XYZ file of N, CA, C and O in Angstrom:
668
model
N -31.398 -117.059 92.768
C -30.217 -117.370 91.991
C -29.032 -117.481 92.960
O -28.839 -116.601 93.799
N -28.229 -118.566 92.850
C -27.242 -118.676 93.599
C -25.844 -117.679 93.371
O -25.862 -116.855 92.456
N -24.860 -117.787 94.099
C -23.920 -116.715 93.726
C -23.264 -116.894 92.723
O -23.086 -115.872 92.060
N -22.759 -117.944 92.282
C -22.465 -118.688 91.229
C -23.101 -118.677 90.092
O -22.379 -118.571 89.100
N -24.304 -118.758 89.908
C -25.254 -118.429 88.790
C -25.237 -116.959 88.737
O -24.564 -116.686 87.743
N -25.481 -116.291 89.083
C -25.165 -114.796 89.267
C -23.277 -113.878 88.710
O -22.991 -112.817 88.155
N -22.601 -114.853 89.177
C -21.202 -114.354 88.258
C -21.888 -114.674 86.672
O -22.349 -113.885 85.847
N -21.733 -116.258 86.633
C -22.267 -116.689 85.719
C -22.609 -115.843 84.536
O -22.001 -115.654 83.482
N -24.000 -115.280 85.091
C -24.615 -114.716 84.699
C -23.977 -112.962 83.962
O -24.125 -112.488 82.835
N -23.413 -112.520 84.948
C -22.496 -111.250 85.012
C -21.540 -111.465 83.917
O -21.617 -110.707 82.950
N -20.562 -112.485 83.933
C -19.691 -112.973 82.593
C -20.742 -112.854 81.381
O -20.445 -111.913 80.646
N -21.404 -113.257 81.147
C -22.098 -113.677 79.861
C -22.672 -112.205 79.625
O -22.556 -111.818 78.462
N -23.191 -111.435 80.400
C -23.388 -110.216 79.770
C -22.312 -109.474 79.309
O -22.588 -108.803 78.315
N -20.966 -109.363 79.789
C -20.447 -108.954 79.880
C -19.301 -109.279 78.281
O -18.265 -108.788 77.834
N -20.025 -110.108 77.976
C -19.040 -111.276 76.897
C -20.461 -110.613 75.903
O -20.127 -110.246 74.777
N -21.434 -110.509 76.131
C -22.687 -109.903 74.984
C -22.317 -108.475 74.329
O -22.224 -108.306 73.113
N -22.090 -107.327 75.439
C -21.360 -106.531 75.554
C -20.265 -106.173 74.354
O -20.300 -105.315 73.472
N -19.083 -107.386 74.752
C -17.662 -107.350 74.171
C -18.135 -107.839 72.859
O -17.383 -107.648 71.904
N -19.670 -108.657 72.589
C -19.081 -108.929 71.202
C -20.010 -107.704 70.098
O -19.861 -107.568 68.884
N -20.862 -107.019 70.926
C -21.633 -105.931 70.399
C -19.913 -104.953 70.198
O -19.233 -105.050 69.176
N -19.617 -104.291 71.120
C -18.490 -103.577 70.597
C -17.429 -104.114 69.737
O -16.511 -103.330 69.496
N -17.364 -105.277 69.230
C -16.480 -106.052 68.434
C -17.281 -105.629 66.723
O -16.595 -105.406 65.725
N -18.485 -105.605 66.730
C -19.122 -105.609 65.652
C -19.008 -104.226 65.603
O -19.028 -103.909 64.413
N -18.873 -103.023 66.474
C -18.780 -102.064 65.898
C -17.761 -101.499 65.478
O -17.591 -100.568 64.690
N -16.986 -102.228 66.155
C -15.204 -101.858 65.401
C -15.053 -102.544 64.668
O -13.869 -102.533 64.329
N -15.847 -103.503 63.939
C -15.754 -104.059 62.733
C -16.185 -103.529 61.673
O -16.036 -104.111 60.599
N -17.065 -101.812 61.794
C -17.645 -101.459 60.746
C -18.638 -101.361 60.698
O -19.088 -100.428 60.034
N -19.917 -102.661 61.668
C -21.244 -102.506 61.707
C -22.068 -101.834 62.988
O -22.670 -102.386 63.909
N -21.793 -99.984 62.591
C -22.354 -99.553 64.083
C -24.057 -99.561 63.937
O -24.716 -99.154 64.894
N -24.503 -99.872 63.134
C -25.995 -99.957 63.148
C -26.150 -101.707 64.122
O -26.418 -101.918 65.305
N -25.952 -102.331 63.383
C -25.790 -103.586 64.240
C -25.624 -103.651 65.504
O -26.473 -103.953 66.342
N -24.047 -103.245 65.742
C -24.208 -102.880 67.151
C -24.559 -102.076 68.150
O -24.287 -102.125 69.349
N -25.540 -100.920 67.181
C -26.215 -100.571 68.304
C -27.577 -100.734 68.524
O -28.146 -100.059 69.383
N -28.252 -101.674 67.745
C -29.427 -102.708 68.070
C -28.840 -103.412 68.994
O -29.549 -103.748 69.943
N -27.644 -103.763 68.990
C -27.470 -105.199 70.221
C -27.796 -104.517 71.401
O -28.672 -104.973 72.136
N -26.943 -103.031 71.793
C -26.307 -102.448 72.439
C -28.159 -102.112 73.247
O -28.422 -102.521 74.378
N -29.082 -101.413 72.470
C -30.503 -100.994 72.914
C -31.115 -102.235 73.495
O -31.920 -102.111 74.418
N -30.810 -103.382 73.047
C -31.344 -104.716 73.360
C -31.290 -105.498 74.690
O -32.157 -106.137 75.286
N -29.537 -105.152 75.064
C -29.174 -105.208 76.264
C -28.984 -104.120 77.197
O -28.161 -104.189 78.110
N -29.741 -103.097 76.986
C -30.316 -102.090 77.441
C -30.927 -102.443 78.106
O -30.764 -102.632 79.311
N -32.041 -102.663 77.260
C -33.401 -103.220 77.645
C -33.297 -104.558 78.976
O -33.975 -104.466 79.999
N -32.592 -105.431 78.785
C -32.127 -106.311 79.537
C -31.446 -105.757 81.040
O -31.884 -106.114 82.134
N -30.790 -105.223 80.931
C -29.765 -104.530 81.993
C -31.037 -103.498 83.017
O -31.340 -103.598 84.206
N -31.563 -102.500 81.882
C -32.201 -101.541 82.796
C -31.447 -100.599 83.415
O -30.299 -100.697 83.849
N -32.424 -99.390 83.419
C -31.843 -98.291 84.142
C -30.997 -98.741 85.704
O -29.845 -98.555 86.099
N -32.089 -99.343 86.251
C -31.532 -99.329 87.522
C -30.210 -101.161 87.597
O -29.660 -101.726 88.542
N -30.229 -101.320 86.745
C -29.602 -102.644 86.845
C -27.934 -102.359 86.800
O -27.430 -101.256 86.591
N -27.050 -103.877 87.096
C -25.808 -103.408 87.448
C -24.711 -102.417 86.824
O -24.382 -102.456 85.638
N -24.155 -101.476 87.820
C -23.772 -100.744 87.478
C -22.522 -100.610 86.293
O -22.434 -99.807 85.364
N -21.742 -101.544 86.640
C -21.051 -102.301 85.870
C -21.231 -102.578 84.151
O -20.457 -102.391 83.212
N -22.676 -103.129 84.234
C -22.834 -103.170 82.939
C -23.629 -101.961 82.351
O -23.537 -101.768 81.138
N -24.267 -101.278 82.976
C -24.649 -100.313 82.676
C -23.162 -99.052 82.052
O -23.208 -98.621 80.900
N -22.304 -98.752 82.762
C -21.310 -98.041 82.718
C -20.619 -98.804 81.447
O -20.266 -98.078 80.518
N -20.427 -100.031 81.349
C -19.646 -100.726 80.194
C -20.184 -100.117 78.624
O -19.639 -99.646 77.626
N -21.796 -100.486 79.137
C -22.385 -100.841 77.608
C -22.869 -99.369 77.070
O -22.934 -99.169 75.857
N -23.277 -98.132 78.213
C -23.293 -96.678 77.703
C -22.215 -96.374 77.031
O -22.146 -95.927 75.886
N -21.117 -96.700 77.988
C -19.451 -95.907 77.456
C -19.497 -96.143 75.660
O -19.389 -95.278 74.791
N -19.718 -97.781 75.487
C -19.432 -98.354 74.063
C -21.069 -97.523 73.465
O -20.952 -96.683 72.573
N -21.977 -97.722 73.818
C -23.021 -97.312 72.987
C -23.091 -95.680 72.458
O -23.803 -95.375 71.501
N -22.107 -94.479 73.339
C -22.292 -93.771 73.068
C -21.408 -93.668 71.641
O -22.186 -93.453 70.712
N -20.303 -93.738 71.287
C -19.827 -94.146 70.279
C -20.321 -94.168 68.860
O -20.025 -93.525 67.852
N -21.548 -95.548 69.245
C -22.354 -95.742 68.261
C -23.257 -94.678 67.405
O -23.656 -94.845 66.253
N -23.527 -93.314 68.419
C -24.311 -92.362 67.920
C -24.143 -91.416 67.376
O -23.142 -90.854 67.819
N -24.772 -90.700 66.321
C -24.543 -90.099 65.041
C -25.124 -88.521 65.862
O -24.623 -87.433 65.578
N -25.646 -88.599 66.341
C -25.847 -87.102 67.373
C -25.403 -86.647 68.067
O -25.650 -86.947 69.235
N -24.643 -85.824 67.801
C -23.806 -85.439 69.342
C -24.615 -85.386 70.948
O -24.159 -85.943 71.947
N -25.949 -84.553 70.907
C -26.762 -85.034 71.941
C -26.905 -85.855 72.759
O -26.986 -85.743 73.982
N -26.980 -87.587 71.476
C -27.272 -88.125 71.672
C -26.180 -89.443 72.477
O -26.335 -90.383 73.257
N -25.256 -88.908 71.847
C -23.823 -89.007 72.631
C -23.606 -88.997 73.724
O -23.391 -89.962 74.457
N -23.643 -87.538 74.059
C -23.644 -87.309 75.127
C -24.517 -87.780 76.172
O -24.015 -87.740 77.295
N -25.930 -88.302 76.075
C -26.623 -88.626 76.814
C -25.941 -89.892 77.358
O -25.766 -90.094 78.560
N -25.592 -90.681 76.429
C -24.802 -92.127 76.234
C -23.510 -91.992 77.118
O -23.070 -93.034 77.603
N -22.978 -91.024 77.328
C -21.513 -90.865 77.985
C -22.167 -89.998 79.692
O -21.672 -90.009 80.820
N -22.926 -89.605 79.369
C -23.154 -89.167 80.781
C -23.827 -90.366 81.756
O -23.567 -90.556 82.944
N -24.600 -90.983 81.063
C -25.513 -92.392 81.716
C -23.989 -93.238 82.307
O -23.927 -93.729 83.434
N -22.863 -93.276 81.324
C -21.407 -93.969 81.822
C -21.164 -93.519 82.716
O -21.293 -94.379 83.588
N -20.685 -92.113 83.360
C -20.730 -91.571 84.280
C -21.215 -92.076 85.671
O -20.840 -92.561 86.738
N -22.360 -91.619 84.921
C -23.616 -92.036 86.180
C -22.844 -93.730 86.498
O -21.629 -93.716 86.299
N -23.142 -94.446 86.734
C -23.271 -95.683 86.128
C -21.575 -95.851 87.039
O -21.467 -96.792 87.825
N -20.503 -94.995 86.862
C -19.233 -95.309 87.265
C -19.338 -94.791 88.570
O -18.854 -95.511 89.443
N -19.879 -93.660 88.952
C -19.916 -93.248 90.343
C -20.858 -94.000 91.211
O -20.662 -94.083 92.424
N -21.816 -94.517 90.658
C -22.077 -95.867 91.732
C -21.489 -96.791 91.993
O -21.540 -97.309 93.108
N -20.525 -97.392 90.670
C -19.309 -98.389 90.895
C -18.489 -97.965 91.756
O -17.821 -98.836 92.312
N -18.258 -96.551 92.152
C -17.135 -96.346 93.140
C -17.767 -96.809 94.516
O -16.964 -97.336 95.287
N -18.991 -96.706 94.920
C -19.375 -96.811 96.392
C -19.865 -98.562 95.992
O -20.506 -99.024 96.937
N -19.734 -99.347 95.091
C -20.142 -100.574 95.393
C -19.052 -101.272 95.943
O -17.975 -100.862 95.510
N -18.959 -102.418 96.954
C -17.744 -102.825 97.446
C -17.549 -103.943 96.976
O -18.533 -104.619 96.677
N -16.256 -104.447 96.780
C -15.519 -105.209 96.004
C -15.358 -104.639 94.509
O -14.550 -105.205 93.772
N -15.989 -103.700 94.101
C -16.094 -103.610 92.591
C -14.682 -103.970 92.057
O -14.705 -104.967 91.335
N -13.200 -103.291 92.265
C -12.069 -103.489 91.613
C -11.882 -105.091 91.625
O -11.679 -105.644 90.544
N -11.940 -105.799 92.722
C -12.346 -107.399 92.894
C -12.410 -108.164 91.601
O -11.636 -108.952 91.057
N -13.569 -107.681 91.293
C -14.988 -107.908 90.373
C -14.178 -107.867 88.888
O -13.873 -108.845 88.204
N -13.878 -106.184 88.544
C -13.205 -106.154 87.507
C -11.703 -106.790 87.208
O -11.125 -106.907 86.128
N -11.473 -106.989 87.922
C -9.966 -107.836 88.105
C -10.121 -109.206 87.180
O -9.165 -109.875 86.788
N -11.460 -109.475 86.921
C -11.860 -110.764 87.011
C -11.819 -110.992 85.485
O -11.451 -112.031 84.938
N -12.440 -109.380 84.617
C -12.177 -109.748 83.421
C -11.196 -108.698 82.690
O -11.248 -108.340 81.513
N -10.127 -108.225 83.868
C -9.355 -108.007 83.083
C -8.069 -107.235 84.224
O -8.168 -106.115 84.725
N -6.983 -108.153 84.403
C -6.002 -108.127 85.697
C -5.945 -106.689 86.150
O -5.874 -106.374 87.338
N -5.992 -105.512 84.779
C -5.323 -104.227 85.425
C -6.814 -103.453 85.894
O -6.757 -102.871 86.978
N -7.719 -103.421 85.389
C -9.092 -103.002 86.074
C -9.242 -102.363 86.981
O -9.139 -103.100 87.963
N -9.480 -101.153 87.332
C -10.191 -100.377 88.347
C -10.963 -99.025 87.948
O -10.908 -98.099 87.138
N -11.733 -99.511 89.053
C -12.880 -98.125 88.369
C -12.527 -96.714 88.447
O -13.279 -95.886 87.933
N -11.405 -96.341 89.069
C -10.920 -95.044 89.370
C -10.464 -94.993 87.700
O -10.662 -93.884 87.204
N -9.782 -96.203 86.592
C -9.173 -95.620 85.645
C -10.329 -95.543 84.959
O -10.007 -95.187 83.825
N -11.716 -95.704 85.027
C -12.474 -95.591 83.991
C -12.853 -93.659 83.756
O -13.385 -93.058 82.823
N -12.216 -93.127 85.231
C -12.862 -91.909 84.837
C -11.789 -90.877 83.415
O -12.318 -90.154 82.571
N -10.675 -91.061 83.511
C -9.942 -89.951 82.686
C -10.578 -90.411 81.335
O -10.451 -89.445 80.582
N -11.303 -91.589 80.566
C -11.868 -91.858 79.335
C -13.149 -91.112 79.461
O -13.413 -90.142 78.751
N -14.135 -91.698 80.604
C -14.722 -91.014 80.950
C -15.261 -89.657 80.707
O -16.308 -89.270 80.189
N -14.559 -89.232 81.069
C -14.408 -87.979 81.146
C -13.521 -86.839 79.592
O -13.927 -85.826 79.023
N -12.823 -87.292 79.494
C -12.201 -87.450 78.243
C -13.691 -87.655 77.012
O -13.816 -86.847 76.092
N -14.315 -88.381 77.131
C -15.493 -88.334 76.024
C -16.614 -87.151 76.205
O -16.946 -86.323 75.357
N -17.092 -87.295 77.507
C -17.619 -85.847 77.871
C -17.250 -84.558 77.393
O -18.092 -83.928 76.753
N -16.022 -84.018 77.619
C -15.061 -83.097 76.581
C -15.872 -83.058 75.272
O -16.682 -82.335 74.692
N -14.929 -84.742 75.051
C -15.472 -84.299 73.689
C -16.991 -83.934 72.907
O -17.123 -83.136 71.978
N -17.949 -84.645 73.472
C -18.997 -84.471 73.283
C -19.352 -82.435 73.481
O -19.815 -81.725 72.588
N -19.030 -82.061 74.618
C -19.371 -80.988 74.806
C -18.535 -80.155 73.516
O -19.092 -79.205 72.966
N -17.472 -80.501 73.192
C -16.786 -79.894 71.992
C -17.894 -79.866 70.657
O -18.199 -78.869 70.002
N -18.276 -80.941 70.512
C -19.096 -80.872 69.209
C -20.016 -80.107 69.248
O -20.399 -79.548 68.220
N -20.725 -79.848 70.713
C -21.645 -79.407 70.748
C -21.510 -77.536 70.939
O -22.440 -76.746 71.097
N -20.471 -77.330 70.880
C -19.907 -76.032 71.088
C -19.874 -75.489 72.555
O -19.927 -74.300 72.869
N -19.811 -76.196 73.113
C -19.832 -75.827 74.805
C -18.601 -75.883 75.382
O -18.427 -76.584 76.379
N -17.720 -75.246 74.896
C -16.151 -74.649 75.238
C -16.013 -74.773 76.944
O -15.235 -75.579 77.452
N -16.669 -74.082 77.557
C -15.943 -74.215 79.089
C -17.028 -75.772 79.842
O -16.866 -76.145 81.004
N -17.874 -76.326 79.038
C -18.093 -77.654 80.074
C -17.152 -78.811 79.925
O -16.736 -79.619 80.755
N -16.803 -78.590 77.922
C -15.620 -79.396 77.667
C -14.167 -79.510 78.547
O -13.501 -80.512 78.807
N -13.919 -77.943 78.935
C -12.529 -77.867 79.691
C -12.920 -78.375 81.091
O -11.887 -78.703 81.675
N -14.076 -78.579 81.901
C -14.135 -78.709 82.944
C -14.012 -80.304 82.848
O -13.353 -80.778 83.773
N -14.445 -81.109 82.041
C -14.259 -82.121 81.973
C -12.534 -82.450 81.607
O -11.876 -83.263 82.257
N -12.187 -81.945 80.875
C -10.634 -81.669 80.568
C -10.047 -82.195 81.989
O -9.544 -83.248 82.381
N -10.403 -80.782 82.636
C -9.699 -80.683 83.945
C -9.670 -81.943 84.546
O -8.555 -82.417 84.762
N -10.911 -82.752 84.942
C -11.435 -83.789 85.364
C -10.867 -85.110 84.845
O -10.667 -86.158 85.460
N -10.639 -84.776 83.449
C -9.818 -86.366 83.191
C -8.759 -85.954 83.491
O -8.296 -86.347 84.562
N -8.253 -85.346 82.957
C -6.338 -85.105 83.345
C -6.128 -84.978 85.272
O -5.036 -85.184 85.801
N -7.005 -84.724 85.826
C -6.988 -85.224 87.350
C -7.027 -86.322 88.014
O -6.632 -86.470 89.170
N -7.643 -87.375 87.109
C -7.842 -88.411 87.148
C -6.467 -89.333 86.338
O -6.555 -90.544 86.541
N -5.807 -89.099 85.870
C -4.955 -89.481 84.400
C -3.382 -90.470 86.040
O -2.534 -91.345 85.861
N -3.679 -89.861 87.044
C -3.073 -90.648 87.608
C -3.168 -92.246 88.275
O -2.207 -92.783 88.826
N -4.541 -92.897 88.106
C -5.130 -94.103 87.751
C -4.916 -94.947 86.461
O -5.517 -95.993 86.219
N -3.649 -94.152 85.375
C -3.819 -95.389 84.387
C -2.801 -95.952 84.427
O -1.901 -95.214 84.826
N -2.399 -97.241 84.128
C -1.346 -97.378 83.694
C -0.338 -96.915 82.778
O -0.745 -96.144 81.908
N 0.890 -97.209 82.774
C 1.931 -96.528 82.418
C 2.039 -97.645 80.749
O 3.037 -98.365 80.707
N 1.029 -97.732 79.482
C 0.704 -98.879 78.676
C -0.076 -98.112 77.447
O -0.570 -96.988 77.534
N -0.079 -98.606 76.766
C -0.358 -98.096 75.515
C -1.385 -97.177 75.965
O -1.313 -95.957 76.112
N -2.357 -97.975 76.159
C -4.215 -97.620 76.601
C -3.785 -96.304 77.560
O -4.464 -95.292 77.386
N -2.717 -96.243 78.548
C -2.963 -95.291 79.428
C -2.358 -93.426 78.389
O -2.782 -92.273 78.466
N -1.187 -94.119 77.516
C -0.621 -93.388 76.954
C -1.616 -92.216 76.153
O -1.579 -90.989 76.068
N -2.486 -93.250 75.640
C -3.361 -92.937 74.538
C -4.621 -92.008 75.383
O -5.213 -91.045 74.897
N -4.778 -92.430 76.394
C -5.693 -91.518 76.514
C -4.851 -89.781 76.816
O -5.114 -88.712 76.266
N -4.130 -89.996 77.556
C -3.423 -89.064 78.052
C -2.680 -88.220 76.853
O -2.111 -87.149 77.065
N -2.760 -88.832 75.594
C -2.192 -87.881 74.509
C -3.376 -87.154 74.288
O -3.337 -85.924 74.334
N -4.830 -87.989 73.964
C -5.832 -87.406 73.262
C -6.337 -86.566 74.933
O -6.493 -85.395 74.586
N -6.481 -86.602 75.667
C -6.529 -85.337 76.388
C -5.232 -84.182 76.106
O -5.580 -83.073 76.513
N -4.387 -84.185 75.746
C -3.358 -83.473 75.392
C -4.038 -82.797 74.275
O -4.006 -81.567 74.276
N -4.678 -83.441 73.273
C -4.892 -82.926 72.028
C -6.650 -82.187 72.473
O -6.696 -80.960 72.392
N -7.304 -82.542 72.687
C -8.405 -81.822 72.909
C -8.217 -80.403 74.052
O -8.891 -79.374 74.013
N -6.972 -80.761 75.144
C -6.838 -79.549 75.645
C -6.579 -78.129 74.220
O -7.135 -77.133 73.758
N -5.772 -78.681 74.115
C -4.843 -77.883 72.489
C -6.128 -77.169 71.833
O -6.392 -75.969 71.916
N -6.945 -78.253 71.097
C -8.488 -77.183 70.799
C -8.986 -76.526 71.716
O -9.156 -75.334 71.459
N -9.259 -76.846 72.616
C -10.309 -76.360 73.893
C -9.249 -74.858 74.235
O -9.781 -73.758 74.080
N -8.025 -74.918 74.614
C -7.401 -73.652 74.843
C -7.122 -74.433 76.540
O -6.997 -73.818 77.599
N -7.099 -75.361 76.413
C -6.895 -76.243 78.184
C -5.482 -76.549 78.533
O -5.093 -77.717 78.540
N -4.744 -75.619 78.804
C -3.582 -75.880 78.843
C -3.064 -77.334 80.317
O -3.637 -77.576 81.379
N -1.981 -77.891 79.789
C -1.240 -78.874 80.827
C -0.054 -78.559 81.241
O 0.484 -77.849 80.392
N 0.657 -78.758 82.197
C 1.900 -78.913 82.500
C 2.417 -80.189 82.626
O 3.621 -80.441 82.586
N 1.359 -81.158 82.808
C 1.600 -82.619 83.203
C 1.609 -83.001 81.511
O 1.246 -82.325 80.549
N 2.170 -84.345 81.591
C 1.795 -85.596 80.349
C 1.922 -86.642 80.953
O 1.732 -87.714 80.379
């Protein structure tokens, strides 16, 4: 495959992706998370990290288990810390979307981890993740999206007993 066929290629998953999470913020999370297992299947464990990290983050969402959640948000994880040692990656993401970098994917990241561990009653793995996004919270922009995460880490510290000095 040429390099060109290969972006190509990278866009269009990536656009499969966006329209699976479109259907689930439309209401149909069963739907989209057949798409979501489908291009699973497609992608693969070991396949790009990128889309792997994209389509866990959105698939965990989709799941009615906290467990099962969590498995879904940790695979994101996984999946983002190989994006950090791949080179060009910010490049890459620039491509579908100007402000993009993988350093801001961790305070959400991480931020869902929390929460997951919250449901699951695991009080101090939640705060360690706490800690971890709000360490990270200096990678977002200063924009709705960055605001928003940085409140709802505000608010899960508040349950958790995770105190801030920062906002």
């Amino acid at each position: 495959m040429t390099e060109q066929q290969e972006h190509t290629a990278e866009d269009a998953m990536m656009t499969r992706i966006g329209q699976a999470v479109m259907l689930h913020h439309g209401g149909d999370r069963e739907e989209a998370q057949d798409r979501f297992l489908g291009l699973w299947g497609e992608i693969g464990e070991d396949g790009d990290p990128l889309h792997r990290c994209t389509l866990a983050h959105y698939m965990a969402d989709t799941q009615l288990d906290p467990s099962d959640e969590l498995a879904w948000d940790l695979r994101a994880l996984s999946a983002a810390d190989e994006l950090t040692g791949a080179r060009l990656t910010d490049a890459r993401l620039t491509e579908h979307h100007g402000s993009l970098a993988v350093r801001g994917f961790y305070p959400s990241l991480h931020l869902n981890l929390a929460a997951d561990y919250v449901k699951l009653g695991r009080p101090e793995a939640a705060r360690n993740h706490l800690r971890r996004a709000r360490g990270a919270v200096g990678a977002l922009e200063d924009d709705g999206y960055g605001r928003g995460i940085k409140q709802a880490i505000s608010r899960l510290e508040g349950e958790v007993g995770e105190g801030s000095e920062e906002e």
